[in-house]
Amino acid sequence: MTTTTTTPPRTPVPPAAAWPSLLAAATDTCLDALLEGAHQDWSRPADGLTWTCRETLGHLALGLTGYAGLLIARPTDRYITLFASLDPEAPVPACLEGLHIASRLLGATVRDTPADVRAWHPWGHADAVGFAAMGVTELLLHTYDITRALGVTWAPDDDPCTAVLTRLFPDAPATPPGYGPSDTLLQCTGRAALPGLPRRAEWQWDGSVR
């Protein structure tokens, strides 16, 4: 007798109108976790990275602003020429304010971008939903990296993890029993292992519109 194994259907990608709210909710959750560790030493390396926690925060603000810029400029073969940065002398809570600003800029741009717009990204030309998903992924992953280094207990919520896995990781494995979407996202991005699936040495998402 032959046993056929079927893969459960993937959760649909949330509609475009839902993504600004998903981004805002993820930002609020991440900012709360980062603020909890604001008094710690941010010059130490973020978990698994060569950047310090403060440099990782700067990278995150740069990325969110850059995604908004790509949707506005809509280049076909290059990154944009505007670079955003956080004040290196500002205290961490003030830098978190800058991250909040960058996220709101991306959310507003996603909301105002027509569905047929495409823009360049080295990991796949994407639409507004794709760039929103990239922003959420950056927030979740780098908040995880920073909080792990600072000793703050935190894990991404399931809803945004499910949304970005569906949009950006078409080869994501099924989540094993006893684990959640956040565990799957961490495995897909080289941060953790799952039963039968080792920690990935290399990874990238696929922002292409499917």
GROMACS .gro file of C-alpha atoms in nm:
model
  210
    1MET     CA    1   0.000   0.000   0.000
    2THR     CA    2   0.140   0.338  -0.099
    3THR     CA    3   0.098   0.629   0.142
    4THR     CA    4   0.070   0.971  -0.018
    5THR     CA    5   0.190   1.270   0.182
    6THR     CA    6   0.016   1.595   0.101
    7THR     CA    7   0.141   1.941   0.183
    8PRO     CA    8  -0.119   2.152   0.366
    9PRO     CA    9  -0.238   2.454   0.167
   10ARG     CA   10  -0.046   2.773   0.233
   11THR     CA   11  -0.215   3.063   0.402
   12PRO     CA   12  -0.312   3.328   0.142
   13VAL     CA   13  -0.105   3.644   0.132
   14PRO     CA   14  -0.296   3.922   0.315
   15PRO     CA   15  -0.448   4.180   0.080
   16ALA     CA   16  -0.259   4.500   0.005
   17ALA     CA   17  -0.485   4.709   0.229
   18ALA     CA   18  -0.387   4.499   0.533
   19TRP     CA   19  -0.012   4.555   0.510
   20PRO     CA   20   0.021   4.910   0.651
   21SER     CA   21  -0.156   4.787   0.965
   22LEU     CA   22   0.059   4.474   0.980
   23LEU     CA   23   0.369   4.692   0.953
   24ALA     CA   24   0.245   4.933   1.221
   25ALA     CA   25   0.160   4.651   1.462
   26ALA     CA   26   0.495   4.482   1.410
   27THR     CA   27   0.671   4.815   1.465
   28ASP     CA   28   0.489   4.880   1.791
   29THR     CA   29   0.573   4.533   1.923
   30CYS     CA   30   0.936   4.564   1.822
   31LEU     CA   31   0.976   4.913   1.966
   32ASP     CA   32   0.837   4.797   2.301
   33ALA     CA   33   1.089   4.511   2.311
   34LEU     CA   34   1.382   4.731   2.208
   35LEU     CA   35   1.289   4.998   2.460
   36GLU     CA   36   1.298   4.734   2.732
   37GLY     CA   37   1.667   4.689   2.657
   38ALA     CA   38   1.748   5.056   2.600
   39HIS     CA   39   1.957   5.078   2.920
   40GLN     CA   40   2.184   4.791   2.815
   41ASP     CA   41   2.518   4.814   2.634
   42TRP     CA   42   2.431   4.864   2.265
   43SER     CA   43   2.796   4.852   2.162
   44ARG     CA   44   2.796   4.472   2.195
   45PRO     CA   45   2.741   4.265   1.876
   46ALA     CA   46   2.384   4.179   1.787
   47ASP     CA   47   2.321   3.805   1.810
   48GLY     CA   48   2.467   3.625   1.510
   49LEU     CA   49   2.582   3.946   1.339
   50THR     CA   50   2.906   4.139   1.306
   51TRP     CA   51   2.723   4.468   1.361
   52THR     CA   52   2.675   4.610   1.708
   53CYS     CA   53   2.322   4.642   1.839
   54ARG     CA   54   2.333   5.014   1.765
   55GLU     CA   55   2.462   4.954   1.411
   56THR     CA   56   2.189   4.697   1.357
   57LEU     CA   57   1.929   4.952   1.463
   58GLY     CA   58   2.078   5.198   1.213
   59HIS     CA   59   2.066   4.936   0.939
   60LEU     CA   60   1.701   4.875   1.020
   61ALA     CA   61   1.606   5.243   0.994
   62LEU     CA   62   1.803   5.272   0.670
   63GLY     CA   63   1.628   4.968   0.525
   64LEU     CA   64   1.273   5.081   0.603
   65THR     CA   65   1.338   5.426   0.458
   66GLY     CA   66   1.507   5.270   0.157
   67TYR     CA   67   1.208   5.047   0.084
   68ALA     CA   68   0.983   5.354   0.085
   69GLY     CA   69   1.227   5.526  -0.149
   70LEU     CA   70   1.232   5.233  -0.390
   71LEU     CA   71   0.854   5.236  -0.414
   72ILE     CA   72   0.858   5.611  -0.481
   73ALA     CA   73   1.148   5.620  -0.731
   74ARG     CA   74   1.069   5.279  -0.887
   75PRO     CA   75   1.413   5.205  -1.033
   76THR     CA   76   1.448   4.895  -1.248
   77ASP     CA   77   1.812   4.809  -1.196
   78ARG     CA   78   1.964   4.985  -0.896
   79TYR     CA   79   1.923   5.106  -0.540
   80ILE     CA   80   1.818   5.465  -0.468
   81THR     CA   81   2.061   5.746  -0.388
   82LEU     CA   82   1.894   5.863  -0.064
   83PHE     CA   83   2.041   5.717   0.253
   84ALA     CA   84   1.882   5.772   0.595
   85SER     CA   85   2.075   5.743   0.920
   86LEU     CA   86   2.021   5.774   1.293
   87ASP     CA   87   2.212   6.029   1.500
   88PRO     CA   88   2.509   5.832   1.637
   89GLU     CA   89   2.521   6.059   1.944
   90ALA     CA   90   2.151   6.033   2.030
   91PRO     CA   91   2.037   5.813   2.320
   92VAL     CA   92   1.878   5.483   2.225
   93PRO     CA   93   1.517   5.591   2.302
   94ALA     CA   94   1.557   5.882   2.061
   95CYS     CA   95   1.695   5.645   1.797
   96LEU     CA   96   1.388   5.427   1.846
   97GLU     CA   97   1.181   5.734   1.762
   98GLY     CA   98   1.374   5.748   1.434
   99LEU     CA   99   1.288   5.385   1.365
  100HIS     CA  100   0.923   5.464   1.429
  101ILE     CA  101   0.940   5.749   1.177
  102ALA     CA  102   1.103   5.525   0.915
  103SER     CA  103   0.831   5.262   0.959
  104ARG     CA  104   0.552   5.516   0.925
  105LEU     CA  105   0.710   5.651   0.607
  106LEU     CA  106   0.714   5.301   0.460
  107GLY     CA  107   0.357   5.231   0.571
  108ALA     CA  108   0.225   5.552   0.415
  109THR     CA  109   0.412   5.482   0.092
  110VAL     CA  110   0.274   5.127   0.074
  111ARG     CA  111  -0.076   5.263   0.127
  112ASP     CA  112  -0.038   5.516  -0.155
  113THR     CA  113   0.134   5.290  -0.411
  114PRO     CA  114  -0.081   5.148  -0.695
  115ALA     CA  115  -0.098   4.769  -0.718
  116ASP     CA  116   0.074   4.756  -1.057
  117VAL     CA  117   0.391   4.935  -0.941
  118ARG     CA  118   0.712   4.733  -0.938
  119ALA     CA  119   1.057   4.835  -0.811
  120TRP     CA  120   1.403   4.681  -0.807
  121HIS     CA  121   1.538   4.478  -0.521
  122PRO     CA  122   1.839   4.243  -0.542
  123TRP     CA  123   1.620   3.963  -0.405
  124GLY     CA  124   1.339   4.006  -0.655
  125HIS     CA  125   1.156   4.301  -0.811
  126ALA     CA  126   0.859   4.362  -0.585
  127ASP     CA  127   0.527   4.539  -0.548
  128ALA     CA  128   0.410   4.743  -0.249
  129VAL     CA  129   0.304   4.428  -0.063
  130GLY     CA  130   0.649   4.279  -0.119
  131PHE     CA  131   0.826   4.583   0.022
  132ALA     CA  132   0.589   4.595   0.318
  133ALA     CA  133   0.668   4.229   0.384
  134MET     CA  134   1.041   4.304   0.360
  135GLY     CA  135   0.998   4.582   0.614
  136VAL     CA  136   0.810   4.356   0.855
  137THR     CA  137   1.073   4.085   0.812
  138GLU     CA  138   1.359   4.326   0.881
  139LEU     CA  139   1.183   4.451   1.193
  140LEU     CA  140   1.113   4.104   1.331
  141LEU     CA  141   1.454   3.958   1.256
  142HIS     CA  142   1.670   4.245   1.374
  143THR     CA  143   1.463   4.301   1.686
  144TYR     CA  144   1.524   3.933   1.758
  145ASP     CA  145   1.897   3.977   1.696
  146ILE     CA  146   1.921   4.282   1.924
  147THR     CA  147   1.704   4.154   2.208
  148ARG     CA  148   1.894   3.824   2.216
  149ALA     CA  149   2.219   4.016   2.258
  150LEU     CA  150   2.073   4.242   2.526
  151GLY     CA  151   1.917   3.961   2.729
  152VAL     CA  152   1.558   4.066   2.662
  153THR     CA  153   1.320   3.772   2.621
  154TRP     CA  154   1.120   3.828   2.303
  155ALA     CA  155   0.992   3.636   2.002
  156PRO     CA  156   0.800   3.757   1.695
  157ASP     CA  157   0.421   3.725   1.696
  158ASP     CA  158   0.262   3.456   1.479
  159ASP     CA  159   0.045   3.675   1.254
  160PRO     CA  160   0.322   3.884   1.093
  161CYS     CA  161   0.546   3.577   1.068
  162THR     CA  162   0.275   3.386   0.880
  163ALA     CA  163   0.218   3.682   0.648
  164VAL     CA  164   0.584   3.727   0.553
  165LEU     CA  165   0.648   3.354   0.518
  166THR     CA  166   0.365   3.334   0.266
  167ARG     CA  167   0.475   3.641   0.070
  168LEU     CA  168   0.856   3.613   0.074
  169PHE     CA  169   0.948   3.250   0.144
  170PRO     CA  170   0.775   3.023  -0.110
  171ASP     CA  171   1.004   2.733  -0.009
  172ALA     CA  172   0.932   2.765   0.364
  173PRO     CA  173   0.887   2.423   0.527
  174ALA     CA  174   0.570   2.326   0.705
  175THR     CA  175   0.583   2.423   1.071
  176PRO     CA  176   0.639   2.108   1.280
  177PRO     CA  177   0.396   2.018   1.562
  178GLY     CA  178   0.482   2.204   1.879
  179TYR     CA  179   0.644   2.492   1.693
  180GLY     CA  180   0.506   2.820   1.559
  181PRO     CA  181   0.543   3.041   1.251
  182SER     CA  182   0.812   3.242   1.428
  183ASP     CA  183   1.025   2.927   1.458
  184THR     CA  184   0.981   2.863   1.086
  185LEU     CA  185   1.080   3.220   1.001
  186LEU     CA  186   1.392   3.191   1.216
  187GLN     CA  187   1.486   2.867   1.040
  188CYS     CA  188   1.428   3.021   0.696
  189THR     CA  189   1.658   3.311   0.784
  190GLY     CA  190   1.950   3.122   0.930
  191ARG     CA  191   1.878   3.193   1.294
  192ALA     CA  192   1.757   2.858   1.427
  193ALA     CA  193   1.706   2.492   1.342
  194LEU     CA  194   1.385   2.291   1.330
  195PRO     CA  195   1.344   1.915   1.377
  196GLY     CA  196   1.505   1.755   1.072
  197LEU     CA  197   1.604   2.095   0.933
  198PRO     CA  198   1.943   2.241   1.025
  199ARG     CA  199   2.016   2.607   1.072
  200ARG     CA  200   2.071   2.755   0.725
  201ALA     CA  201   2.418   2.882   0.643
  202GLU     CA  202   2.285   3.091   0.352
  203TRP     CA  203   1.940   3.227   0.282
  204GLN     CA  204   1.743   3.498   0.107
  205TRP     CA  205   1.380   3.584   0.052
  206ASP     CA  206   1.207   3.609  -0.286
  207GLY     CA  207   1.032   3.942  -0.333
  208SER     CA  208   0.913   3.861  -0.686
  209VAL     CA  209   0.542   3.902  -0.751
  210ARG     CA  210   0.378   3.562  -0.794
   0.00000   0.00000   0.00000
